[in-house]
Coordinates of C-alpha atoms and ligand atoms in Angstrom, one line a residue:
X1 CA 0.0 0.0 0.0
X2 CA 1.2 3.4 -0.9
X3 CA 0.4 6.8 0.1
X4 CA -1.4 8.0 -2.5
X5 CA -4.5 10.3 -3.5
X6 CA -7.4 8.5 -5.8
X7 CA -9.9 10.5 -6.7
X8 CA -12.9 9.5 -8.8
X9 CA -13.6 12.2 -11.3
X10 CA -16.2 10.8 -13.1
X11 CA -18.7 7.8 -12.9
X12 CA -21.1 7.1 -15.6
X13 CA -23.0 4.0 -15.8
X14 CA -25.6 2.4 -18.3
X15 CA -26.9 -0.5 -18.8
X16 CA -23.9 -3.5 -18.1
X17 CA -21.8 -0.5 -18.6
X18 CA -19.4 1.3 -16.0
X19 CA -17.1 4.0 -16.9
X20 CA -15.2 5.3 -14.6
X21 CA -12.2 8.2 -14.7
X22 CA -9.9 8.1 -12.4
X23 CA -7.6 10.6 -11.4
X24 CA -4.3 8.8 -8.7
X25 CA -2.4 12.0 -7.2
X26 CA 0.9 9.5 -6.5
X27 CA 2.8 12.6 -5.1
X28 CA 2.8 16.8 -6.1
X29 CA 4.5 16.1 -9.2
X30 CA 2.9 12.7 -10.3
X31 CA -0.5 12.4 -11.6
X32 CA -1.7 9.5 -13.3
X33 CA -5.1 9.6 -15.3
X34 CA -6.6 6.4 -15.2
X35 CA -9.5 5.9 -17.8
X36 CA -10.9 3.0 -17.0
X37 CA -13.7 0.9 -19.7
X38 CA -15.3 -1.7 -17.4
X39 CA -17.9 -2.8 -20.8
X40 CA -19.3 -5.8 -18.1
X41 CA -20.6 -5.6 -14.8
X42 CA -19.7 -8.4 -12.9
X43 CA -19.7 -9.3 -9.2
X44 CA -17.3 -8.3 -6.9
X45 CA -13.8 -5.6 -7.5
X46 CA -12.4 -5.3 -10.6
X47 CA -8.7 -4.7 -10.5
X48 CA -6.9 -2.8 -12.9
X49 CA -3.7 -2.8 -14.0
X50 CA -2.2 0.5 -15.8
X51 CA 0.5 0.8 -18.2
X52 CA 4.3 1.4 -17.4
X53 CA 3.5 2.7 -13.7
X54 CA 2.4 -0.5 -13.0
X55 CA -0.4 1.3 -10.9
X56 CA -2.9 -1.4 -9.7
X57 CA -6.5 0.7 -8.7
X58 CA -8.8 -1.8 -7.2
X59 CA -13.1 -0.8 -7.4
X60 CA -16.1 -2.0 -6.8
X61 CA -18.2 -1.7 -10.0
X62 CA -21.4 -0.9 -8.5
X63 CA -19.8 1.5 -5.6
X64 CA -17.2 3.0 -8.2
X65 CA -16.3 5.4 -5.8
X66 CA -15.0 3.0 -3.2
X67 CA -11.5 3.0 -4.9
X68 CA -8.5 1.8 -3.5
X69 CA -5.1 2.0 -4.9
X70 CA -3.0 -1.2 -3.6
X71 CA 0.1 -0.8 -5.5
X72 CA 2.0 1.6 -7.6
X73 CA 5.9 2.4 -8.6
X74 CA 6.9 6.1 -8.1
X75 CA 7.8 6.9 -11.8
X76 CA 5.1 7.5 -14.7
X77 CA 6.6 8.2 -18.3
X78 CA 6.3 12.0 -19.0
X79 CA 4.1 11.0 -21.6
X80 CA 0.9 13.0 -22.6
X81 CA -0.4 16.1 -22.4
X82 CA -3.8 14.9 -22.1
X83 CA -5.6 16.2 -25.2
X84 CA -8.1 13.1 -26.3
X85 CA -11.5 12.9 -26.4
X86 CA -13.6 12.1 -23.4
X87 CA -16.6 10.1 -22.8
X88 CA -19.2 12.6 -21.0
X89 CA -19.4 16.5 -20.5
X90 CA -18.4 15.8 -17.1
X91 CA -15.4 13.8 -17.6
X92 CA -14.2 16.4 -19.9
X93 CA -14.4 19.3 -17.7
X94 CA -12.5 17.5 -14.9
X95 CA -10.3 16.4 -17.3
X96 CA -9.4 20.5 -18.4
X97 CA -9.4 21.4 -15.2
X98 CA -6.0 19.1 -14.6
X99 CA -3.1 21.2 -14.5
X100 CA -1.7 20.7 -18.1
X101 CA 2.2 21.3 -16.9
X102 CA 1.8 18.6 -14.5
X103 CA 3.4 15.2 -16.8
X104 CA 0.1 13.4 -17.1
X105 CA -0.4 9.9 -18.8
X106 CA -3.6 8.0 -20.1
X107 CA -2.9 4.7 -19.1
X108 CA -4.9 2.3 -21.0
X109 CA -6.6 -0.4 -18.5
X110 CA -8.3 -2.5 -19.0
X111 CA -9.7 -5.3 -16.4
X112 CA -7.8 -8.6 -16.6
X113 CA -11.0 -10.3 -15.1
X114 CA -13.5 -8.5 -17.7
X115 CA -10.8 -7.3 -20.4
X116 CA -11.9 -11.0 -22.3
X117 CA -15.3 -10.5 -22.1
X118 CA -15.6 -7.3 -23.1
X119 CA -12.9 -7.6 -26.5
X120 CA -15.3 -10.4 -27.7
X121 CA -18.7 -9.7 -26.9
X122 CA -18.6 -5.9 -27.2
X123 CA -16.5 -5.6 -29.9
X124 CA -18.9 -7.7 -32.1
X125 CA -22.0 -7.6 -30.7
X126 CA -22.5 -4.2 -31.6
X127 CA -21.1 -5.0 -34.9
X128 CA -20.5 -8.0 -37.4
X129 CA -21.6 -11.6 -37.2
X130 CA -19.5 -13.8 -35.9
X131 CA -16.1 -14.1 -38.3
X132 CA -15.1 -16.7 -39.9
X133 CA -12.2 -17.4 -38.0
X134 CA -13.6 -16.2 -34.8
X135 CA -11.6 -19.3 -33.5
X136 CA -8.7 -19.3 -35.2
X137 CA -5.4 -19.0 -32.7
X138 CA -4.4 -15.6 -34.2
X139 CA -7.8 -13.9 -33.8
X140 CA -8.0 -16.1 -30.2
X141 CA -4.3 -14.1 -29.8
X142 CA -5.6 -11.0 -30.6
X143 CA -8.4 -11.4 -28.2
X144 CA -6.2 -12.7 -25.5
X145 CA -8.5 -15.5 -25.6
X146 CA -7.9 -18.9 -24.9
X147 CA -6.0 -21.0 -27.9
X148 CA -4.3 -24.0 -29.1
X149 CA -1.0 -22.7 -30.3
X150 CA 1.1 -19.2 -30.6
X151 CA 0.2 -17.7 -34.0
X152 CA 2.9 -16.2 -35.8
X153 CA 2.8 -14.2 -39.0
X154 CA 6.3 -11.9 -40.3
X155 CA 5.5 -7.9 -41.0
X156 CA 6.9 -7.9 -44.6
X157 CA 6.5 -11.3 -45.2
X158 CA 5.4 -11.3 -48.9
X159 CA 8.4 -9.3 -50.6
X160 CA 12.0 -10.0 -52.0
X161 CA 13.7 -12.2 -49.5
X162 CA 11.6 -15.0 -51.3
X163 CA 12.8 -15.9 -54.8
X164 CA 9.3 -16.8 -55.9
X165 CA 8.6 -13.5 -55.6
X166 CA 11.0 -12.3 -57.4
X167 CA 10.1 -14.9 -60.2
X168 CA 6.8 -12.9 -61.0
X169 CA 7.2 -9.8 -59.8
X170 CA 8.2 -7.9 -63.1
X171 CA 10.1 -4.7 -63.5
X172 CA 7.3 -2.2 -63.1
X173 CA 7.3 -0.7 -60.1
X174 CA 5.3 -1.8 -56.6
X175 CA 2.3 -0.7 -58.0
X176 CA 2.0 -1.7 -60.9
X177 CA 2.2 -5.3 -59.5
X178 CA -0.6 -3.9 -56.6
X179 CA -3.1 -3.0 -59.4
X180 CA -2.7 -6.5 -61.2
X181 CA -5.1 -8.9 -58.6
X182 CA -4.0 -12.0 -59.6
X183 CA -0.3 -11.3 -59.7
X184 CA -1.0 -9.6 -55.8
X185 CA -3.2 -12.4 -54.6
X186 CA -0.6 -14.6 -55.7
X187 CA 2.5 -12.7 -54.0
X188 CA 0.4 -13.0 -50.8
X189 CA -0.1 -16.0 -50.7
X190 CA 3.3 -17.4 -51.6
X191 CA 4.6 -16.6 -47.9
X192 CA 1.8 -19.0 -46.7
X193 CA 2.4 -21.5 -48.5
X194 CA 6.2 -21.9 -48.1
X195 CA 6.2 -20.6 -44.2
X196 CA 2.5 -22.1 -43.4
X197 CA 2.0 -18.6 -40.8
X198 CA -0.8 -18.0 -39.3
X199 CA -2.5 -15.3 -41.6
X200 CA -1.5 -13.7 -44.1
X201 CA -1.2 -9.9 -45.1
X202 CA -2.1 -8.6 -48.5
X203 CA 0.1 -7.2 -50.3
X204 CA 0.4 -3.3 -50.7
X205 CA 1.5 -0.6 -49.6
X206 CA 0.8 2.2 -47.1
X207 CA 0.9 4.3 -49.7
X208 CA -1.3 3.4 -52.3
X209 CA -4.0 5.3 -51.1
X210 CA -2.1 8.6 -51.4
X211 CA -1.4 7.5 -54.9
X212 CA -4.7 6.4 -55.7
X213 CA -6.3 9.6 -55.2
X214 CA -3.8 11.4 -57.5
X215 CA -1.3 12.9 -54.9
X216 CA 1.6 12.4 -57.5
X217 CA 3.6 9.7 -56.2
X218 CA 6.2 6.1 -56.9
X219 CA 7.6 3.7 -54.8
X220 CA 11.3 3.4 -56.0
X221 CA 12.9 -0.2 -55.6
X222 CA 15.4 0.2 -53.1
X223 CA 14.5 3.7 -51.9
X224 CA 10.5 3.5 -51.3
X225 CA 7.9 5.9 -51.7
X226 CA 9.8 9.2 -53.5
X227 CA 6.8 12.5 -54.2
X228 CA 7.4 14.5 -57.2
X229 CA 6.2 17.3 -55.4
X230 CA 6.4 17.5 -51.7
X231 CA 3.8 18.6 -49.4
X232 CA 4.5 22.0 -48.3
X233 CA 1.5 24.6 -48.2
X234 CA -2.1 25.0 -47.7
X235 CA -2.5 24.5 -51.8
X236 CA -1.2 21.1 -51.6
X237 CA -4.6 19.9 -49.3
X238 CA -6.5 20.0 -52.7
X239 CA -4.0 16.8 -53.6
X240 CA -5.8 14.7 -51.1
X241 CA -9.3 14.5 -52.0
X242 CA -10.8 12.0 -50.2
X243 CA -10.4 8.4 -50.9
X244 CA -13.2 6.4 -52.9
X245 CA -12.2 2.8 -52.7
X246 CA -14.2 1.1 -54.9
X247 CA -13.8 3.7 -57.5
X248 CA -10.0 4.4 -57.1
X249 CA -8.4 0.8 -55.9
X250 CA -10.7 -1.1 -57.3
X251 CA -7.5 -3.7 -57.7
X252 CA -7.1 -3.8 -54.3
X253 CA -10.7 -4.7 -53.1
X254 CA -10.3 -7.3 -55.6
X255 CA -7.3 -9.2 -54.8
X256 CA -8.7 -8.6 -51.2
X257 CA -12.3 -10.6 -52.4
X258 CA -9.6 -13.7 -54.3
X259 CA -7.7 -13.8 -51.3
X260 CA -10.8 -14.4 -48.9
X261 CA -12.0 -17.0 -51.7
X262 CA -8.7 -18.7 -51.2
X263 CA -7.0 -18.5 -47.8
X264 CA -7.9 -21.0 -45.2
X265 CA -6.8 -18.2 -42.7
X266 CA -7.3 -14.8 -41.7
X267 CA -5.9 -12.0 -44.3
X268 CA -5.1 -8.8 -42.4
X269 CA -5.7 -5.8 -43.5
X270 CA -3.8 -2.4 -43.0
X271 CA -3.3 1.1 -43.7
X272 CA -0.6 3.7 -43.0
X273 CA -1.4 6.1 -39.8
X274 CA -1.4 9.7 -40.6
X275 CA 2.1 10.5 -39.4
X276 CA 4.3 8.2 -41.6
X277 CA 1.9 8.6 -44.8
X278 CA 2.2 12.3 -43.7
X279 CA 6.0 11.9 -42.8
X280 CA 6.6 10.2 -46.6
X281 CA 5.0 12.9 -48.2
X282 CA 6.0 16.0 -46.8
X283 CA 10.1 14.8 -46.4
X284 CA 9.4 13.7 -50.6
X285 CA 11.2 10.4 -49.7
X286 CA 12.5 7.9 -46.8
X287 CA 13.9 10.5 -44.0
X288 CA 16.3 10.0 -40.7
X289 CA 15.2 12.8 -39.2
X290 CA 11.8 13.7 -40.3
X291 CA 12.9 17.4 -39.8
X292 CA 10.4 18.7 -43.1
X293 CA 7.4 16.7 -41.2
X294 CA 8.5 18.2 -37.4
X295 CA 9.4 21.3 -39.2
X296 CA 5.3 21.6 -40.4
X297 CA 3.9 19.8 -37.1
X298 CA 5.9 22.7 -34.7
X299 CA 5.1 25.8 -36.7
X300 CA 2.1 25.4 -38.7
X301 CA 0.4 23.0 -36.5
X302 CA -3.3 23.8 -38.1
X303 CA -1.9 22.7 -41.8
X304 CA -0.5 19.8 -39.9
X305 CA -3.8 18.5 -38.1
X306 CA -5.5 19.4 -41.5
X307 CA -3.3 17.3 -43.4
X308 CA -3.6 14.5 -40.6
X309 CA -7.6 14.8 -41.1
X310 CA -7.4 13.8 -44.4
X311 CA -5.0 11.2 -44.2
X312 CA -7.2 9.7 -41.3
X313 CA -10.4 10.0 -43.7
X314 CA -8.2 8.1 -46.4
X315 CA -7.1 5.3 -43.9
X316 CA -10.3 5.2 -43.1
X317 CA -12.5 4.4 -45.9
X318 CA -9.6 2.2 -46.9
X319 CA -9.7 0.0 -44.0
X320 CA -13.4 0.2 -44.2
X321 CA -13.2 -1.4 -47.4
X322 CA -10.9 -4.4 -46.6
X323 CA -12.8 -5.4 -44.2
X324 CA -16.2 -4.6 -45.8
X325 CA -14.5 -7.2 -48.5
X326 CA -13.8 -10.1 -45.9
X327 CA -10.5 -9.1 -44.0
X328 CA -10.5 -10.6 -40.7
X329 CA -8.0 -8.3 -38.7
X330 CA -5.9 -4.6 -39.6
X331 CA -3.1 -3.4 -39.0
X332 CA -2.7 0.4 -38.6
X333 CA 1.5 0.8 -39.3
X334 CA 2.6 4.3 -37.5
X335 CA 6.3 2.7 -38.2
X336 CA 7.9 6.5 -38.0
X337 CA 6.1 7.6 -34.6
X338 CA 9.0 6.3 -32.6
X339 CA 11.0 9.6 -33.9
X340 CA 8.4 11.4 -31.7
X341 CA 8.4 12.3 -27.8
X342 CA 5.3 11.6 -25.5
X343 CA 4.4 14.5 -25.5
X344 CA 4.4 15.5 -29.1
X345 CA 3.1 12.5 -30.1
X346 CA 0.5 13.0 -28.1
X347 CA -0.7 15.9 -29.6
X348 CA 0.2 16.2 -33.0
X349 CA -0.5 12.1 -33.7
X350 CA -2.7 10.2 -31.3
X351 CA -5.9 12.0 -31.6
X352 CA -5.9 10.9 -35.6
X353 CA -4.4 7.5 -35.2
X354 CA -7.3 7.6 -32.3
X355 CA -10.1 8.9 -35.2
X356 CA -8.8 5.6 -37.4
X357 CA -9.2 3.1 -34.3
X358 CA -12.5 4.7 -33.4
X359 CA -14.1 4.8 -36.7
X360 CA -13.7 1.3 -37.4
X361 CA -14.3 0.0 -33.5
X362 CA -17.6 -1.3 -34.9
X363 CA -16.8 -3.5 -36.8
X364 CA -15.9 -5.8 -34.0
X365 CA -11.9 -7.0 -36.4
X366 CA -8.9 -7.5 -33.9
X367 CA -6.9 -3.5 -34.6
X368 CA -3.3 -4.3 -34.3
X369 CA -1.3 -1.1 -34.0
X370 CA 2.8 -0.8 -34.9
X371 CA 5.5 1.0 -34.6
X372 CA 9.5 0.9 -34.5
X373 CA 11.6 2.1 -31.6
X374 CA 8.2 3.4 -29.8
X375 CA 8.9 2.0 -26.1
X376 CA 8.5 5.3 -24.6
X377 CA 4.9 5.4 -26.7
X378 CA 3.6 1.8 -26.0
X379 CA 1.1 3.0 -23.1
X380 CA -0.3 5.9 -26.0
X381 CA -0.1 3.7 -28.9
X382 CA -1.9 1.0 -27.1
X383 CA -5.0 3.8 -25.8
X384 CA -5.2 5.0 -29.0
X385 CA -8.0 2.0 -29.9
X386 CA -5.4 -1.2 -30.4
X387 CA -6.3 -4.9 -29.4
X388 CA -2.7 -5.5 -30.3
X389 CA 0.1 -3.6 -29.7
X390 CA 3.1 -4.3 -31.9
X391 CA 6.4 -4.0 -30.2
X392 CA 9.8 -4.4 -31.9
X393 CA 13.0 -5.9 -30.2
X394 CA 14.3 -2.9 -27.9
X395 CA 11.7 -3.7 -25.3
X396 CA 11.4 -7.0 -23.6
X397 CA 7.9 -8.5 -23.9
X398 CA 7.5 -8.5 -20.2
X399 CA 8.2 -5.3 -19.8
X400 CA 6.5 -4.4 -22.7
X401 CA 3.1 -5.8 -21.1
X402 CA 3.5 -3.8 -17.7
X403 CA 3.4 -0.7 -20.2
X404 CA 0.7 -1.4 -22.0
X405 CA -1.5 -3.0 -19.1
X406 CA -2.2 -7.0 -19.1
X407 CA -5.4 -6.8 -21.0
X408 CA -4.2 -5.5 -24.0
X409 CA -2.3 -8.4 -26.6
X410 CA 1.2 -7.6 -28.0
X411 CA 2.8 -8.7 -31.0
X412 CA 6.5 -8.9 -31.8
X413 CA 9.1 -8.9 -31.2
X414 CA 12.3 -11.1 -32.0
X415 CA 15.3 -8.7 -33.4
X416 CA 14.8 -9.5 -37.4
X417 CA 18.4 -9.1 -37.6
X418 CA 19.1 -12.7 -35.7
X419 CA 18.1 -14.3 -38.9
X420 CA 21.1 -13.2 -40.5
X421 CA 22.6 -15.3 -37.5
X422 CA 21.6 -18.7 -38.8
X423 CA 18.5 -20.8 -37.9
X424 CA 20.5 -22.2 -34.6
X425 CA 21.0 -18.8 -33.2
X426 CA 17.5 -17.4 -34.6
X427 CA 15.4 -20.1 -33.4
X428 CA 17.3 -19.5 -29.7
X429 CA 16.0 -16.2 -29.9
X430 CA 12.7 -17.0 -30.9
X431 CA 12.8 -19.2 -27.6
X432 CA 13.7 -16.7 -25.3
X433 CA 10.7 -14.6 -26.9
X434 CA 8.1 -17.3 -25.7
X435 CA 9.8 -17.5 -22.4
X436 CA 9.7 -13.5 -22.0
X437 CA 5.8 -14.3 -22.9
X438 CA 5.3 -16.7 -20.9
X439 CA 2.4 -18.5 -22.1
X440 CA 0.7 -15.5 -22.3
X441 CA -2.5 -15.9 -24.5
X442 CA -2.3 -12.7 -25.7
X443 CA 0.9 -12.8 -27.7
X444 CA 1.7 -13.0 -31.7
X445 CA 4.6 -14.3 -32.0
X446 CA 6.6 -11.9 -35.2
X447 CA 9.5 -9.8 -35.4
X448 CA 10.0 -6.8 -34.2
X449 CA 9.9 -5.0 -37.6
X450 CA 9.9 -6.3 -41.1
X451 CA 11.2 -9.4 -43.1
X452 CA 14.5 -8.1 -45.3
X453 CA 15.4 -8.6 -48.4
X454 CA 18.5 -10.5 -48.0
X455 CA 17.2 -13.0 -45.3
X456 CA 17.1 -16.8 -45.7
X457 CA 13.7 -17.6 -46.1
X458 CA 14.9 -21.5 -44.9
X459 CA 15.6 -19.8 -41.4
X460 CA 11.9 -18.3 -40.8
X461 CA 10.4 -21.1 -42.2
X462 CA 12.5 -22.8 -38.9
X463 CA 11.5 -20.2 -36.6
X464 CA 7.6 -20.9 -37.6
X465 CA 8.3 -24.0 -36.3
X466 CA 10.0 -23.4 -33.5
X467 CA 7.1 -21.1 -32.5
X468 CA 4.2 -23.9 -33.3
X469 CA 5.8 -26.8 -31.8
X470 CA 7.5 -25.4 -28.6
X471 CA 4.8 -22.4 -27.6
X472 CA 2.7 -22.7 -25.5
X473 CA -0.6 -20.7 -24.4
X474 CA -1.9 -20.6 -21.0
X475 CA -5.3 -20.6 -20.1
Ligands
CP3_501 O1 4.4 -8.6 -46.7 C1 3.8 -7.6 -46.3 O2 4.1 -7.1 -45.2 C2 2.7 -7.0 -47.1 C3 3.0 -5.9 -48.0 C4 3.6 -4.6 -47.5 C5 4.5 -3.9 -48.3 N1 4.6 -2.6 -47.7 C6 5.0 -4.4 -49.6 C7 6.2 -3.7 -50.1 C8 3.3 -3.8 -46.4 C9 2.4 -4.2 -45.2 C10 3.9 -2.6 -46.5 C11 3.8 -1.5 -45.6 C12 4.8 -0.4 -45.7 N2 5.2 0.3 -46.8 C13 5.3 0.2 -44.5 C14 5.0 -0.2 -43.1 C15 5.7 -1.4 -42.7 C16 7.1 -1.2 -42.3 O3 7.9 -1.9 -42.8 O4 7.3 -0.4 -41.4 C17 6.1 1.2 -45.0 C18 6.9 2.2 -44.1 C19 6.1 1.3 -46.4 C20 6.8 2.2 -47.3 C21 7.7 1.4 -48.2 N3 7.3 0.8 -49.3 C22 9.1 1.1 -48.0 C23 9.9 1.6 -46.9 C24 9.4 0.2 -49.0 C25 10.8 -0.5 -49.2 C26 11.6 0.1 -50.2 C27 12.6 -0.9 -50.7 O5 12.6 -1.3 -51.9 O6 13.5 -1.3 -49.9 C28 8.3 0.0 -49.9 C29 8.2 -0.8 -51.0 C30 7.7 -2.2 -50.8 N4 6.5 -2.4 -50.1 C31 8.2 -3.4 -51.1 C32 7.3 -4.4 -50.7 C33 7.4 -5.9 -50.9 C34 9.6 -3.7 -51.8 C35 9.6 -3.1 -53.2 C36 9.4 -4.0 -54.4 O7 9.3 -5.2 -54.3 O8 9.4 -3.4 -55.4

């Protein structure tokens, strides 16, 4: 027990719905904001667990002012300026009223004893049917529900380090082979059937919305995506008009419909999040630095948020449409966010990546969210709306779960770059990732960032096995 201030700022309950904000004064200069979702009443406390803190807030759903806090560390991550949405009037005036100076973070929490309940049946009851794969072990993963075997797909995993691939590929550019279906459908598919993952991802790109609508792009083998014309002014909004997807990637919704006719497993879905499509086309071409894109965010912040609007509008109707056309689970990739603090990610970033999550909540599909180097975000990129956080290999899997709270599934998050290591060494690696996660349900086993070209496709096909026949899933 610590000495510690909880106040309860706001209570709102519905019908089998509690929501409760929490406000835990850990000292003067440490104030966590504890939103709590509790989507299912059920008898007795319900404990939560928050983010990198580690703060553990025990209540009583139907006295939710009778709040205890049990445990909690003394540190919180300077993360957030607190600038998200809220859930009542109420909240949100408590919520302005905290001091703004003060470092503040949003901890997602979720309740380990309801967190189950509440992915499955209010995620999809308010939305679609039941999916196909509702009880396949990667959707199970992503639900932190109870499964046979650790899933495991690679980020990247249909691309050059096969040679198949780059027996049909062509010479065009990426997309040109993304507007040919059948070419596409096959190129996704050909990771499944040499490495048998778990689902497989269709093959695109983040960008081909951006290109689709006419912004004047090209993905440049070796380079990626180079802009003719960078975004630099107001003018340049008229570029992004907003996306139609039937009308302009048609090819995409197709190969999407094939791939659902073919696969005996869920296809994932995906999009780019507003900063890196936003990052690719203000720098005009992969950046270190990303100083063009901080450049814009710092000093013309409302072209910024404008230009994030519409890049959240295009991500949207895109993802709409995947899954609208049968896929079972998307990915939002924010691979670039990791360049920003906290606190500026926190207010030039999460509330659009949170406009993506929220606009397709309904639809009930497992939202797996990514970035590189984001440990210091993990706790924001998780409350932004993901089931799944992705996590690459600078953060230990156990620690990773303390930040995001242990309701909330992670995927990752062996180094890529053991591969180059031989299968011995790799598959070693891959161990100690399934001890880290020990038996945790809600883990995907992939890497921590994406397949590269000059890997030995033999030594992931041996870490797919490694990960099938010695994982195992708690339940
Ligand atoms: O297998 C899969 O993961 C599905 C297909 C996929 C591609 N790009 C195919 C691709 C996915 C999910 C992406 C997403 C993507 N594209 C991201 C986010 C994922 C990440 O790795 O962080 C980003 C940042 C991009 C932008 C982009 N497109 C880059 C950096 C590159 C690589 C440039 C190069 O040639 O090294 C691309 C091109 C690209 N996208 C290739 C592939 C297979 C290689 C180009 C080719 O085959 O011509």
């Amino acid at each position: 027990m610590v000495d510690a201030t909880v106040v309860v700022v706001d209570v709102v309950v519905e019908v089998d719905v509690v929501v409760v904000l929490v406000v835990v004064v850990v000292d003067v200069d440490v104030v966590l904001v504890v939103d709590v979702v509790v989507e299912a009443v059920v008898a007795g406390a319900v404990c939560v667990t928050g983010g990198s803190s580690g703060a553990r807030v025990v209540c009583t759903p139907t006295l939710p002012t009778s709040v205890s806090l049990v445990t909690s560390t003394d540190t919180v991550p300077h993360a957030a300026v607190d600038t998200m949405s809220t859930r009542s009037p109420a909240t949100r005036a408590s919520r302005a009223a905290i001091d703004r100076t003060v470092p503040v973070a949003r901890l997602p929490v979720r309740s380990p004893t309801t967190d189950n309940l509440s992915r499955v049946s209010g995620a999809a009851s308010s939305a679609a049917p039941a999916g196909r794969y509702d009880n396949h072990p990667f959707i199970q993963a992503c639900r932190g529900l109870p499964h046979d075997r650790v899933p495991v797909w690679f980020m990247r995993q249909a691309g050059r380090s096969l040679p198949e691939y780059r027996a049909i590929r062509g010479t065009g550019t990426i997309l040109d082979a993304i507007a040919d279906p059948d070419l596409s459908t096959e190129i996704t598919l050909q990771p499944i059937r040499r490495y048998d993952v778990d689902a497989a991802i269709l093959y695109s790109d983040i960008v081909v919305p951006a290109h689709a609508v006419g912004f004047g792009l090209t993905v440049t083998p070796g380079v990626g995506p180079e802009v003719e014309r960078p975004f630099r002014h107001e003018d340049d909004l008229a570029r992004l008009r907003p996306l139609d997807p039937e009308a302009d990637t048609p090819y995409v919704l197709e190969t999407v419909r094939q791939l659902v006719a073919e696969l005996d497993r869920p296809l994932i879905g995906f999009a780019g999040a507003p900063f890196t499509v936003a990052s690719y086309l203000i720098e005009g071409r992969p950046s270190r630095d990303y100083a063009n894109t901080k450049a814009m965010m710092f000093a013309n912040e409302r072209l910024w948020h404008a230009l994030c609007d519409r890049l959240a509008d295009i991500a949207i109707s895109s993802l709409q449409s995947q899954i609208d056309n049968g896929a079972s689970a998307i990915q939002l990739f924010d691979s670039w966010a990791g360049s920003l603090s906290p606190a500026q990610y926190q207010r030039y970033v999460f509330p659009h990546s949170q406009k993506v999550m929220d606009a397709i909540a309904d639809t009930g599909v497992p939202k797996i969210h990514f970035g590189v180097t984001t440990g210091e975000l993990l706790p924001q990129i998780s409350a932004v709306g993901a089931d799944v956080v992705g996590v690459d290999w600078r953060v230990p899997l156990d620690a990773a779960r303390e930040r995001v709270g242990h309701g909330t599934s992670l995927q990752g998050n062996l180094d890529p770059t053991v591969v180059f290591a031989g299968a011995e060494f790799a598959c070693e690696a891959a161990r100690d990732v399934l001890r880290l996660n020990d038996g945790h349900p809600g883990h995907v086993f992939n890497l921590g960032h994406g397949v590269m070209p000059a890997m030995d496709p033999d030594v992931l096909t041996e870490i797919v096995k490694v990960v099938h026949e010695e994982g195992t899933v708690r339940s």
